[in-house]
């Protein structure tokens, strides 16, 4: 695929490069993706000279409404149509050991290409009149694209030590593109893995997210594990690895099981936080593993410990804790519930409770639980999947009948206090809970009149008398 030189963006840039007699190139991910025949909306423009000045000229001619200068980085960005066009002046970088932020000085085209991480990211397309549209490939990126290899542009030890984020980028690109990592490059990652500590958690999570969203996330996570990075970033996941044997009994390797679950989920969804729930669903197994003589290996309560660990991991990794963390925590906490229903004879009240507890996240929970089936016994898998289908049908049935999802108590605590002349106390909560339980257990329907009648009955047993004049039976 060739650069669309007829496109107004490239036409204007090439014309201005000629007028101002400045060397200008398209570089980085846009060129890589173009050669992979993928459309990218991010265009990086390398200017040999003052990148910000040149960007100003381009913004003016394009009449771009969104133009931003990032003084600290010496870059400028134009948003035009659906594109984000980033301009940077050619530079040489030198790094200090304790920081990934380089000190920057002006450089030549070659200096700039040589500071880039991987051969497939270090190709350029000229926007200069003497070789317009020519691909300049100093490091053999085209060949590596053909061979599907991630390789550093130079000494991998220096490239990773300079900017340790690149170790995660290597693995992320391998996972996204289904490429292998060149042997020496991978050695460089192993050697410098410990340097990941200078990278901010937000950037690490950003790369993990991209790995989770690649077609086969397990590939990326296996590379993370083999490189030594996983035990530094997510030790809780790394500890799931391994199989123990006692009295001739083994348990499954929970690391590989987890990865299989994530892959199965990924084939059905692109919901990032559901994939995180898949990654963390068994995280509590490391701490709860026990061998019980005569019984075998158990992981009792791993969902509770796991839910607790979710909170810790989200905080440590500076991941969004507002709505996202409770969502992932809830799925981890409840992940065994659907499968236990599938194994047993399903009662309506158990299904009602599941609908009540999962609320709006019920469909995601079911998807997670279904992906959690990784048994090698095909007959067992078939049976579970069949029962899952029955469970889903039963859920639809009960939902239609009982409206339990996003359950709102038919009688409020305020009302109970008013009717029985009570001040806030434990009894009010107990009465409310008893009504809720009666609905979930199918003793009464999810209706106000039935709930009030039931309330009056259980209150009488506690010698509580209501002022019936205050009760409004319909709301
Ligand atoms: N780059 C680098 N080292 C980094 C980050 C970026 O050498 N740690 C260089 C690479 O040449 C890369 C270019 O800067 O291609 C642009 O970086 P970025 O936009 O972050 O990545 P892309 O390669 O465009 O890929 P993606 O958008 O998928 O992250």
Coordinates of C-alpha atoms and ligand atoms in Angstrom, one line a residue:
X1 CA 0.0 0.0 0.0
X2 CA 1.3 3.5 -0.9
X3 CA 1.0 6.7 1.0
X4 CA -2.1 8.5 -0.2
X5 CA -0.3 11.5 -1.5
X6 CA -3.4 12.9 -3.0
X7 CA -4.9 13.2 0.4
X8 CA -5.1 16.9 1.4
X9 CA -3.1 16.4 4.6
X10 CA 0.0 15.0 2.8
X11 CA -0.4 17.3 -0.2
X12 CA -0.3 20.4 2.0
X13 CA 2.6 19.1 4.1
X14 CA 4.7 18.3 1.1
X15 CA 4.0 21.6 -0.5
X16 CA 4.9 23.5 2.6
X17 CA 8.1 21.4 3.0
X18 CA 9.1 22.6 -0.5
X19 CA 8.2 26.3 0.1
X20 CA 10.1 26.4 3.4
X21 CA 12.8 24.2 2.2
X22 CA 12.5 21.9 5.2
X23 CA 13.0 18.1 5.2
X24 CA 9.8 16.4 6.3
X25 CA 8.9 12.7 6.7
X26 CA 6.0 10.5 7.8
X27 CA 7.4 8.2 10.5
X28 CA 6.6 5.6 13.2
X29 CA 3.3 3.6 13.6
X30 CA 1.5 5.2 10.6
X31 CA 4.2 3.8 8.2
X32 CA 4.2 0.4 9.9
X33 CA 0.5 0.2 9.8
X34 CA 0.4 1.4 6.1
X35 CA 2.8 -1.4 5.2
X36 CA 0.6 -3.9 7.1
X37 CA -2.3 -2.5 5.1
X38 CA -4.0 -1.2 8.2
X39 CA -5.6 2.2 8.4
X40 CA -4.2 4.4 11.2
X41 CA -5.7 7.7 12.4
X42 CA -2.4 8.8 14.1
X43 CA 0.1 10.4 11.8
X44 CA 3.6 11.2 13.1
X45 CA 5.4 13.8 11.1
X46 CA 9.2 14.2 11.5
X47 CA 10.5 17.7 10.7
X48 CA 14.3 18.2 10.3
X49 CA 14.2 21.6 11.9
X50 CA 11.6 23.5 14.0
X51 CA 8.7 21.1 14.2
X52 CA 6.4 23.5 16.0
X53 CA 6.9 26.3 13.5
X54 CA 6.2 23.9 10.6
X55 CA 3.1 22.6 12.4
X56 CA 1.8 26.2 12.7
X57 CA 2.1 26.7 9.0
X58 CA 0.3 23.4 8.3
X59 CA -2.5 24.2 10.7
X60 CA -3.0 27.6 9.1
X61 CA -3.2 26.2 5.5
X62 CA -5.5 23.3 6.6
X63 CA -7.5 25.8 8.6
X64 CA -7.4 23.2 11.4
X65 CA -9.6 24.1 14.4
X66 CA -7.6 22.1 16.9
X67 CA -4.0 22.9 17.2
X68 CA -2.0 22.3 20.4
X69 CA 1.6 22.9 21.2
X70 CA 3.3 20.8 23.9
X71 CA 6.2 23.0 24.8
X72 CA 7.8 20.5 27.2
X73 CA 8.0 17.8 24.6
X74 CA 8.8 20.2 21.7
X75 CA 5.9 18.8 19.8
X76 CA 2.6 20.1 18.3
X77 CA -0.6 18.3 17.4
X78 CA -3.3 19.1 14.8
X79 CA -6.6 17.4 14.9
X80 CA -8.0 17.4 11.4
X81 CA -10.9 15.4 10.1
X82 CA -10.5 12.2 12.1
X83 CA -6.8 12.4 12.2
X84 CA -4.4 13.3 15.0
X85 CA -1.3 14.6 13.3
X86 CA 1.8 14.9 15.6
X87 CA 4.8 17.1 14.6
X88 CA 8.2 16.6 16.1
X89 CA 11.6 18.2 15.2
X90 CA 14.3 15.6 14.5
X91 CA 16.2 15.0 17.7
X92 CA 19.0 13.1 19.4
X93 CA 18.2 11.7 22.8
X94 CA 20.4 10.8 25.7
X95 CA 19.0 9.1 28.8
X96 CA 20.0 9.1 32.5
X97 CA 19.8 5.8 34.3
X98 CA 17.1 6.7 36.8
X99 CA 14.6 8.3 34.4
X100 CA 13.0 7.4 31.1
X101 CA 12.7 11.1 30.2
X102 CA 15.6 11.9 27.9
X103 CA 17.5 15.1 27.6
X104 CA 17.0 16.2 24.0
X105 CA 19.1 18.0 21.5
X106 CA 18.4 18.8 17.8
X107 CA 19.5 16.0 15.4
X108 CA 19.5 14.9 11.9
X109 CA 17.0 12.6 10.2
X110 CA 19.3 9.6 10.9
X111 CA 19.7 10.6 14.6
X112 CA 16.0 10.6 14.9
X113 CA 15.5 7.3 13.2
X114 CA 18.2 5.7 15.3
X115 CA 16.6 6.7 18.6
X116 CA 13.5 4.7 17.8
X117 CA 12.7 1.4 19.4
X118 CA 12.0 -1.3 16.8
X119 CA 12.9 -1.8 13.2
X120 CA 9.2 -1.9 12.2
X121 CA 8.7 1.5 13.9
X122 CA 11.7 3.1 12.4
X123 CA 10.7 3.4 8.8
X124 CA 10.0 6.7 7.2
X125 CA 8.2 7.9 4.0
X126 CA 9.6 11.0 2.4
X127 CA 7.4 14.1 1.8
X128 CA 10.3 15.9 0.1
X129 CA 10.1 16.7 -3.6
X130 CA 13.2 14.9 -4.7
X131 CA 12.1 11.5 -3.4
X132 CA 8.4 12.0 -2.6
X133 CA 6.7 8.9 -1.3
X134 CA 9.9 6.8 -1.1
X135 CA 10.1 4.5 1.9
X136 CA 13.4 4.9 3.8
X137 CA 14.2 1.8 5.8
X138 CA 17.6 2.1 7.4
X139 CA 17.1 -0.8 9.9
X140 CA 15.4 -3.4 7.8
X141 CA 11.9 -2.9 9.0
X142 CA 10.3 -4.1 5.8
X143 CA 12.1 -7.4 6.1
X144 CA 11.1 -7.8 9.7
X145 CA 7.5 -7.0 8.9
X146 CA 7.6 -9.8 6.3
X147 CA 9.2 -12.2 8.7
X148 CA 6.9 -11.0 11.5
X149 CA 9.7 -10.2 13.9
X150 CA 10.0 -7.5 16.6
X151 CA 13.6 -6.5 16.7
X152 CA 15.3 -3.4 18.3
X153 CA 16.9 -0.9 15.9
X154 CA 20.3 -1.3 17.7
X155 CA 21.8 -2.7 20.9
X156 CA 18.8 -4.0 22.7
X157 CA 20.5 -3.6 26.1
X158 CA 20.8 0.1 25.5
X159 CA 17.4 0.5 23.9
X160 CA 15.6 -1.1 26.8
X161 CA 17.7 0.4 29.5
X162 CA 17.2 3.9 28.1
X163 CA 13.4 3.4 28.1
X164 CA 12.2 0.3 29.9
X165 CA 8.6 0.9 28.7
X166 CA 9.9 -0.4 25.4
X167 CA 10.1 -3.9 26.9
X168 CA 6.3 -3.9 27.4
X169 CA 5.9 -2.3 23.9
X170 CA 7.8 -5.2 22.4
X171 CA 5.6 -7.8 24.0
X172 CA 2.5 -5.7 23.2
X173 CA 3.4 -5.4 19.5
X174 CA 4.2 -9.2 19.4
X175 CA 0.8 -9.9 20.9
X176 CA -1.2 -7.4 18.8
X177 CA 0.4 -8.4 15.5
X178 CA 1.1 -12.0 16.3
X179 CA 4.8 -11.5 15.7
X180 CA 7.8 -13.3 17.4
X181 CA 10.4 -11.4 19.3
X182 CA 13.9 -11.7 18.0
X183 CA 16.1 -13.8 20.3
X184 CA 18.6 -11.1 21.1
X185 CA 15.9 -8.6 21.6
X186 CA 14.2 -10.9 24.1
X187 CA 17.5 -11.5 25.9
X188 CA 17.7 -7.7 26.2
X189 CA 14.2 -7.7 27.9
X190 CA 15.2 -10.4 30.3
X191 CA 18.3 -8.6 31.2
X192 CA 16.6 -5.2 31.8
X193 CA 13.3 -6.5 33.2
X194 CA 14.2 -5.1 36.7
X195 CA 14.3 -1.6 35.2
X196 CA 10.5 -1.6 34.8
X197 CA 10.4 -0.1 38.2
X198 CA 11.1 3.4 36.8
X199 CA 8.0 3.3 34.6
X200 CA 4.7 4.8 35.8
X201 CA 1.9 2.4 36.7
X202 CA -0.4 4.2 34.3
X203 CA 1.8 3.4 31.3
X204 CA 2.3 -0.2 32.4
X205 CA -1.5 -0.6 32.6
X206 CA -1.9 1.0 29.2
X207 CA 0.3 -1.7 27.7
X208 CA -1.4 -4.5 29.7
X209 CA -4.8 -3.2 28.4
X210 CA -3.5 -3.5 24.8
X211 CA -2.3 -7.0 25.4
X212 CA -5.6 -8.0 26.9
X213 CA -7.4 -6.6 23.9
X214 CA -5.2 -8.4 21.3
X215 CA -6.7 -11.4 19.6
X216 CA -4.9 -14.0 21.8
X217 CA -3.9 -12.3 25.1
X218 CA -2.3 -15.5 26.4
X219 CA 0.5 -15.1 24.0
X220 CA 1.4 -11.7 25.4
X221 CA 1.1 -12.9 29.0
X222 CA 3.3 -15.9 28.4
X223 CA 6.0 -13.6 27.0
X224 CA 5.5 -11.4 30.0
X225 CA 6.1 -14.4 32.2
X226 CA 9.1 -15.8 30.3
X227 CA 10.8 -12.4 30.3
X228 CA 10.5 -12.0 34.1
X229 CA 8.3 -8.9 33.7
X230 CA 5.1 -10.5 35.0
X231 CA 6.5 -11.3 38.4
X232 CA 7.5 -7.7 38.8
X233 CA 4.3 -6.1 37.5
X234 CA 1.6 -8.6 38.6
X235 CA 3.2 -11.0 41.0
X236 CA -0.2 -12.3 42.1
X237 CA -0.8 -13.7 38.6
X238 CA 2.7 -15.1 38.3
X239 CA 2.3 -17.0 41.6
X240 CA -0.6 -18.9 40.1
X241 CA 1.9 -20.8 38.0
X242 CA 2.8 -24.4 38.8
X243 CA 1.3 -27.7 39.7
X244 CA 1.8 -29.6 43.0
X245 CA 1.3 -33.3 43.7
X246 CA 0.4 -34.9 46.9
X247 CA -0.9 -38.4 47.5
X248 CA -0.8 -38.8 43.8
X249 CA -3.3 -35.9 43.4
X250 CA -2.5 -32.8 41.4
X251 CA -4.4 -29.6 40.7
X252 CA -4.5 -27.7 37.4
X253 CA -2.0 -25.0 36.7
X254 CA -4.0 -21.9 37.6
X255 CA -1.8 -19.6 35.5
X256 CA -2.5 -21.4 32.2
X257 CA -6.1 -22.0 33.2
X258 CA -6.4 -18.2 33.7
X259 CA -4.9 -17.5 30.3
X260 CA -7.3 -19.9 28.7
X261 CA -10.2 -18.2 30.3
X262 CA -9.0 -14.8 29.1
X263 CA -8.6 -16.1 25.5
X264 CA -12.0 -17.6 25.6
X265 CA -13.5 -14.4 26.9
X266 CA -11.6 -12.3 24.3
X267 CA -13.1 -14.4 21.5
X268 CA -16.5 -13.3 22.8
X269 CA -16.0 -9.7 24.0
X270 CA -14.0 -6.6 23.7
X271 CA -15.0 -5.3 27.1
X272 CA -11.7 -4.4 28.6
X273 CA -12.8 -4.7 32.3
X274 CA -14.5 -8.0 31.7
X275 CA -11.1 -9.2 30.4
X276 CA -9.5 -7.9 33.6
X277 CA -12.1 -9.8 35.6
X278 CA -11.1 -12.9 33.6
X279 CA -7.4 -12.3 34.3
X280 CA -8.1 -11.8 38.1
X281 CA -10.9 -14.3 38.6
X282 CA -8.7 -16.9 40.3
X283 CA -6.1 -14.6 41.7
X284 CA -7.1 -15.7 45.2
X285 CA -6.1 -19.3 44.6
X286 CA -2.5 -18.8 45.5
X287 CA -3.3 -17.8 49.0
X288 CA -6.1 -20.3 49.6
X289 CA -4.5 -23.4 48.3
X290 CA -4.6 -26.3 50.7
X291 CA -4.1 -30.1 50.6
X292 CA -6.7 -32.0 52.5
X293 CA -5.7 -35.6 53.0
X294 CA -8.2 -37.9 51.5
X295 CA -9.9 -35.0 49.7
X296 CA -7.2 -33.4 47.5
X297 CA -6.4 -29.8 46.7
X298 CA -8.9 -27.2 47.7
X299 CA -9.1 -23.4 47.2
X300 CA -11.9 -22.6 49.6
X301 CA -12.9 -19.0 49.7
X302 CA -10.6 -18.0 46.8
X303 CA -13.3 -15.8 45.4
X304 CA -13.5 -13.8 48.6
X305 CA -9.7 -13.5 48.9
X306 CA -9.6 -12.7 45.1
X307 CA -12.1 -9.9 45.4
X308 CA -9.9 -8.4 48.2
X309 CA -6.8 -8.7 46.0
X310 CA -8.6 -6.9 43.1
X311 CA -8.9 -3.9 45.3
X312 CA -5.2 -4.0 46.3
X313 CA -4.1 -4.5 42.7
X314 CA -6.3 -1.7 41.3
X315 CA -4.9 0.7 44.0
X316 CA -1.3 -0.3 43.5
X317 CA -1.5 -0.1 39.7
X318 CA -3.4 3.2 39.8
X319 CA -6.2 1.8 37.8
X320 CA -9.7 3.5 37.8
X321 CA -11.3 2.7 41.1
X322 CA -14.5 4.6 40.7
X323 CA -16.9 2.3 38.9
X324 CA -14.4 -0.1 37.4
X325 CA -12.9 -1.6 40.5
X326 CA -16.3 -2.5 42.1
X327 CA -17.4 -4.1 38.8
X328 CA -14.3 -6.3 38.5
X329 CA -14.4 -7.1 42.3
X330 CA -18.1 -8.1 42.0
X331 CA -17.4 -10.4 39.0
X332 CA -14.5 -12.1 40.8
X333 CA -16.5 -12.5 44.0
X334 CA -19.5 -14.1 42.1
X335 CA -17.6 -16.0 39.4
X336 CA -18.4 -19.4 40.9
X337 CA -22.1 -18.8 41.4
X338 CA -23.4 -19.6 37.9
X339 CA -21.3 -22.7 37.5
X340 CA -22.5 -24.0 40.9
X341 CA -26.1 -23.5 39.7
X342 CA -25.3 -25.3 36.5
X343 CA -23.9 -28.3 38.4
X344 CA -26.9 -28.6 40.7
X345 CA -30.7 -28.8 40.2
X346 CA -31.5 -25.1 39.8
X347 CA -34.1 -23.7 42.1
X348 CA -36.0 -20.5 41.3
X349 CA -34.8 -18.8 44.5
X350 CA -31.2 -19.5 43.7
X351 CA -31.6 -17.9 40.3
X352 CA -33.5 -15.0 41.8
X353 CA -30.6 -14.4 44.3
X354 CA -28.1 -14.5 41.4
X355 CA -30.1 -12.0 39.4
X356 CA -30.3 -9.8 42.5
X357 CA -26.6 -9.9 43.4
X358 CA -25.3 -9.5 39.9
X359 CA -27.7 -6.8 38.9
X360 CA -26.8 -5.1 35.6
X361 CA -23.6 -7.2 35.4
X362 CA -25.4 -10.5 35.1
X363 CA -24.7 -11.0 31.4
X364 CA -21.0 -10.3 31.9
X365 CA -20.9 -12.7 34.9
X366 CA -22.5 -15.4 32.8
X367 CA -20.0 -14.8 30.1
X368 CA -17.1 -15.0 32.6
X369 CA -18.5 -18.2 34.2
X370 CA -18.9 -19.8 30.8
X371 CA -15.4 -18.9 29.8
X372 CA -14.2 -20.5 33.1
X373 CA -15.1 -23.9 31.7
X374 CA -11.7 -25.2 30.5
X375 CA -12.0 -28.9 31.4
X376 CA -10.3 -31.3 28.9
X377 CA -13.2 -33.7 29.4
X378 CA -15.4 -33.0 26.4
X379 CA -18.4 -34.7 27.7
X380 CA -18.3 -32.6 30.9
X381 CA -17.9 -29.4 28.9
X382 CA -20.8 -30.3 26.7
X383 CA -23.0 -31.0 29.7
X384 CA -22.0 -27.7 31.4
X385 CA -22.7 -25.7 28.3
X386 CA -26.1 -27.4 27.9
X387 CA -26.9 -26.6 31.5
X388 CA -25.7 -23.0 31.0
X389 CA -28.3 -22.7 28.2
X390 CA -31.0 -23.9 30.6
X391 CA -29.8 -21.5 33.2
X392 CA -30.0 -18.6 30.8
X393 CA -33.5 -19.6 29.8
X394 CA -34.6 -19.8 33.4
X395 CA -33.1 -16.4 34.1
X396 CA -35.2 -14.9 31.2
X397 CA -38.3 -16.6 32.6
X398 CA -37.8 -15.4 36.2
X399 CA -36.8 -11.9 35.1
X400 CA -39.9 -11.4 33.2
X401 CA -42.0 -12.7 36.1
X402 CA -40.3 -11.2 39.1
X403 CA -38.4 -8.1 37.9
X404 CA -35.5 -8.8 40.3
X405 CA -32.7 -7.1 38.3
X406 CA -31.9 -3.7 39.9
X407 CA -34.3 -4.7 42.7
X408 CA -35.8 -1.7 44.5
X409 CA -37.3 -2.6 47.9
X410 CA -41.1 -2.3 47.6
X411 CA -41.2 -0.8 51.1
X412 CA -38.6 1.7 52.2
X413 CA -36.8 2.0 55.6
X414 CA -38.3 5.5 56.0
X415 CA -41.8 4.1 55.6
X416 CA -41.2 1.3 58.1
X417 CA -40.0 4.0 60.7
X418 CA -43.0 6.1 60.1
X419 CA -45.6 3.4 60.2
X420 CA -44.2 1.7 63.3
X421 CA -43.0 5.0 64.9
X422 CA -39.4 3.8 65.1
X423 CA -36.2 5.8 65.1
X424 CA -33.3 4.5 62.9
X425 CA -32.3 1.1 64.4
X426 CA -31.3 -2.4 63.5
X427 CA -34.9 -3.6 63.5
X428 CA -35.7 -1.4 60.5
X429 CA -32.9 -3.0 58.6
X430 CA -33.9 -6.5 59.7
X431 CA -37.5 -6.0 58.6
X432 CA -36.4 -4.7 55.2
X433 CA -34.0 -7.7 54.7
X434 CA -36.8 -10.1 55.6
X435 CA -39.0 -8.6 53.0
X436 CA -36.2 -8.9 50.4
X437 CA -35.5 -12.5 51.4
X438 CA -39.1 -13.4 51.2
X439 CA -39.3 -12.0 47.6
X440 CA -36.0 -13.7 46.6
X441 CA -37.1 -17.0 48.1
X442 CA -40.5 -16.8 46.3
X443 CA -42.5 -16.6 49.5
X444 CA -44.2 -13.4 48.3
X445 CA -44.3 -11.8 44.9
X446 CA -42.2 -8.6 44.2
X447 CA -45.2 -6.3 44.8
X448 CA -45.9 -3.6 47.3
X449 CA -49.3 -4.9 48.6
X450 CA -47.9 -8.3 49.3
X451 CA -44.7 -6.8 50.9
X452 CA -46.8 -4.7 53.3
X453 CA -49.0 -7.6 54.3
X454 CA -45.9 -9.7 54.9
X455 CA -44.3 -6.8 56.9
X456 CA -47.3 -6.5 59.2
X457 CA -47.2 -10.2 59.8
X458 CA -43.5 -10.4 60.7
X459 CA -43.8 -7.1 62.8
X460 CA -46.5 -8.6 64.8
X461 CA -44.2 -11.5 65.8
X462 CA -41.9 -8.8 67.2
X463 CA -44.8 -7.2 69.0
X464 CA -44.5 -4.1 66.8
X465 CA -47.8 -2.3 66.1
X466 CA -48.3 -0.1 63.1
X467 CA -50.4 3.0 62.8
X468 CA -52.5 1.6 59.9
X469 CA -53.7 5.1 59.0
X470 CA -50.3 6.1 57.9
X471 CA -49.9 3.1 55.5
X472 CA -50.4 4.0 51.9
X473 CA -50.9 0.6 50.2
X474 CA -50.3 1.9 46.7
X475 CA -47.6 4.2 45.7
Ligands
LIG1 N1 8.8 5.3 20.1 C1 10.0 4.8 20.6 N2 10.0 4.5 22.0 C2 8.9 4.6 22.7 C3 7.7 5.1 22.2 C4 7.7 5.4 20.8 O1 11.0 4.7 20.0 N3 8.9 4.2 24.0 C5 8.8 5.7 18.7 C6 8.5 4.6 17.7 O2 9.2 4.9 16.5 C7 7.0 4.7 17.5 C8 6.9 6.2 17.5 O3 7.8 6.7 18.4 O4 6.6 4.2 16.3 C9 5.5 6.7 17.8 O5 5.1 6.2 19.1 P1 3.6 5.8 19.6 O6 2.7 6.8 18.9 O7 3.7 5.8 21.0 O8 3.5 4.4 19.1 P2 3.1 3.7 17.7 O9 4.3 3.0 17.2 O10 2.5 4.7 16.8 O11 2.1 2.6 18.0 P3 0.8 2.7 18.9 O12 0.0 3.8 18.4 O13 0.1 1.4 18.6 O14 1.3 2.8 20.3

